[in-house]
Amino acid sequence: MRIHDGSTRGAAALPIFVLAAGLVVGGCTSSGGGSKPDPERTTVSNAESARLSTFDSCGALVDDFRAAALRNMPEETRSVPIAGEPVAGAPAAAPNAAEGKSADLAAPAAPTTPEHSTTNTQEVGVDEPDLVKSDGRRVLTVANGRLTVVDTATHRVTGSLAVPGARATEMLLSGDRALLILDGGPSLPKGKGGSGKMAPIPGDPGLPGTNMQARFVLVDLTGAPRTLGDLTVDGAYADARQVGSTARIVVRSRPRLNTSTYRISDRDKAVDRIRRSTVGDWLPQFTLAANGRTESGNLVGCDRVSRPASRAGEPGHTGAATLSVLSFDLTRDLDKGDPVTVAADVNNVYASESNLYLATTTSRRDVSKDAKVVGGGPPTTTTAINQLDISGKGTPKPVATGVVSGTMVNQYAMSELGGNLRVATTLSPGDPTIPQSGPGNIPPGGTTRSTTAPGGSVPGAPGTFKPGTIAPSAAQGSAAPADSVPGSAPNGSSGSAIAPSDGTDTRPTPPSMPSARPPTAQPPIAPRSSSESAVTVLARNGDKLTQIGRVGGLGRTERIMGVRFAGPIAYVVTFRQTDPLYTIDLSDPRNPRTVGELKINGYSAYLHPIADGRLIGVGQDATDGGMRLGTQVSLFDVHTLADPTRVAQYTIPSGSSQAEQDAHAFLYWPKDGTVVVPVTGTYSMPDRTQIAPGEKYPGMRSSYALVLRVDGTRIVEVGRVTHPDSRILRSLVVGDELWTVSAAGISVDRLADVRQVAWIPIG
């Protein structure tokens, strides 16, 4: 469908302060008397509204964005910052002016490339950007904001490159070319195996950096690193994927309106400003310096902008954001990326070798028209998914759109197999697709396995192990006592429970008190269901992603903490007080089924399948009441799907690991079963009497790389690597050496026993 330039020209539109609102803030619909909407009808309606259509003129685009903005205008304005003029994005010098420093010794050509690990990615054949890359001959890192190249044979720095005015945060590598992704302002935290929550993009109320720009620098590595091209785009970098030498970059942008940075509280003035807006106010701009020339302008033409088919201003198309997909062949000159743009935001990015999926979550609240009914329950959350064909090196082509109920934990909640997209989501209480009552989570013939020791006692309870000890293979955990308060610490102990995301109140209920007055009749409450999770299978049917299979009822009252698809199997971890690990059979995509369940304390946020039907989990140990105790690395036997068991557990009391939120921080080397996770431990508190007058108190949290080895059904500690006054961020294997990287430098240790071979400073 194409949107034509028609009757809406000159329509009033939303003032700038509304453009700062995130897309997750939904509108309201009505339902009589608190009755639940028909789930099937709701799904169809959402799917229709998510379908993409393109503009056939810039006039139609501007009118549409104005109308979307007007629909979201509040009745009363409030004083909020207004987007200012964009920061100039052109580099000060021609692209070849930023030459890298070359070490005295150039990297010699290695006769053979040693075995080496690569970035821990979700899909084989689809690379992901990271702050460390290696091709075996060299290790590249941007851990300290500048590019550093190290020769793996000599352990010498062979070159470095600092980009003026910005810090490099991630990169992609193809042959002798690297694409640096630079931080143009406040960072956007991205869960790559953990929480998966991105920060609001610039322009949100009260946030600095309204004029943030994403920046990408192509670097030649054949000698001393040197800049080949420099591209700046309005917006914030979201994520990227690479297949072969082709990189796909996703940028999230706000409209840039040509106003000063004063605060505006006059509604009429804001409306007038929007009415006078032009296409340049709504679409992102770019500046490119390459081949000795600099050019700038609109990043994308109006005819390459798509928008959901929902009514302008409805959730999913508020006019508040656009997302653009840029494509770069890293073997060629840098250009503006042949972009395609969608009038939407993005929360999670997933790619197979042939398709790119962009997921956007929005919420709506059903409000009862019956004055006697109090409230309407929590919002109903849906996630729209846009599928783009990225086969070959050409321009991404939007091909289909679908909608699922609920929200995703991160990119690992999506997986493609056999042309079908599998999606794991947590549904909010009150979602129309959740039954208000029904059978348990496991269907007939399935298995629920609790690992509580006989009699309810657990030898070696969670949290009682000393650092470096191995927990018994008998799994730890027991069901919470029947009279325990959900989410509270057991036995009245102190500590904060993990709050569920479904909004359930986990505070202790006070004892009932006698009253001298008879109870007063209370108005009815709109009916609600508890939260639960589901795995949905979508198949492409024309320009739609339609549901062909679904299994629900996972973790009622809980939310997904970790998920991993491995071929036709899905592993889903939900958590509120205990950690059910579900095994789901997706071999028949039209009839997926839950096969087994394992209940243990704590949860695994990152799951990593390994050989022989085993699964490694990294997460948090917890009490029966859900209070976190520290990092745990678990080894599960999932060879028999109906009977998953935890066979080994390694705990770090009071510890935390970046691998819980970022899968790139996790290393598994299958050749010898080595597992490396960065750990931040408890504060070290030296005796103050030993501190000289005026000397800084050295109390600090310990930080190290924990090196473990999976040996059959055991987890054995090999050793720990520390860096001077710096947190270890990544680890990789080159030959028989373990390389760990921090902002301070690189430690090279023997893989067999973690004895240091070399220290390479890069700070």
Coordinates of N, CA, C and O in Angstrom, one line a residue, residues 86 213 232-234 256 279-281 283-287 297-299:
P86 N 20.8 20.7 15.2 CA 21.7 19.6 15.2 C 23.1 20.0 15.3 O 23.5 21.0 14.8
Q213 N 24.0 12.1 17.7 CA 24.3 11.6 16.4 C 25.1 10.3 16.4 O 26.0 10.1 17.2
T232 N 28.1 10.4 9.7 CA 27.4 10.8 10.9 C 25.9 10.9 10.5 O 25.6 11.4 9.4
V233 N 25.1 10.3 11.4 CA 23.6 10.3 11.1 C 22.9 10.8 12.3 O 23.2 10.4 13.5
D234 N 21.8 11.6 12.1 CA 21.0 12.0 13.2 C 20.4 10.7 13.9 O 19.8 9.9 13.3
R256 N 14.0 16.2 14.0 CA 14.9 17.4 14.4 C 14.2 18.6 13.9 O 14.2 18.9 12.7
V279 N 9.8 18.4 5.4 CA 10.3 17.1 5.5 C 11.6 17.0 6.2 O 11.9 16.0 6.9
G280 N 12.5 18.0 6.1 CA 13.8 18.0 6.8 C 13.7 17.9 8.3 O 14.6 17.6 9.0
D281 N 12.5 18.4 8.8 CA 12.3 18.3 10.3 C 12.0 16.9 10.8 O 12.2 16.6 12.0
L283 N 12.7 13.8 9.0 CA 13.6 12.7 8.6 C 15.0 13.0 9.0 O 15.5 14.1 9.1
P284 N 15.8 11.9 9.4 CA 17.2 12.1 9.8 C 18.1 12.7 8.7 O 17.8 12.4 7.5
Q285 N 19.1 13.4 9.1 CA 20.0 14.0 8.1 C 21.4 13.2 8.3 O 21.6 12.5 9.2
F286 N 22.3 13.4 7.3 CA 23.5 12.7 7.4 C 24.6 13.7 6.9 O 24.4 14.7 6.2
T287 N 25.9 13.4 7.4 CA 27.1 14.0 6.8 C 28.1 12.9 6.6 O 28.4 12.1 7.4
G297 N 22.8 16.0 3.8 CA 21.4 16.2 3.4 C 20.5 15.2 4.1 O 20.9 14.6 5.1
N298 N 19.3 15.0 3.5 CA 18.4 14.0 4.0 C 19.0 12.6 3.8 O 19.5 12.2 2.8
L299 N 18.9 11.8 4.9 CA 19.5 10.4 4.8 C 18.7 9.6 3.8 O 19.3 8.8 3.1

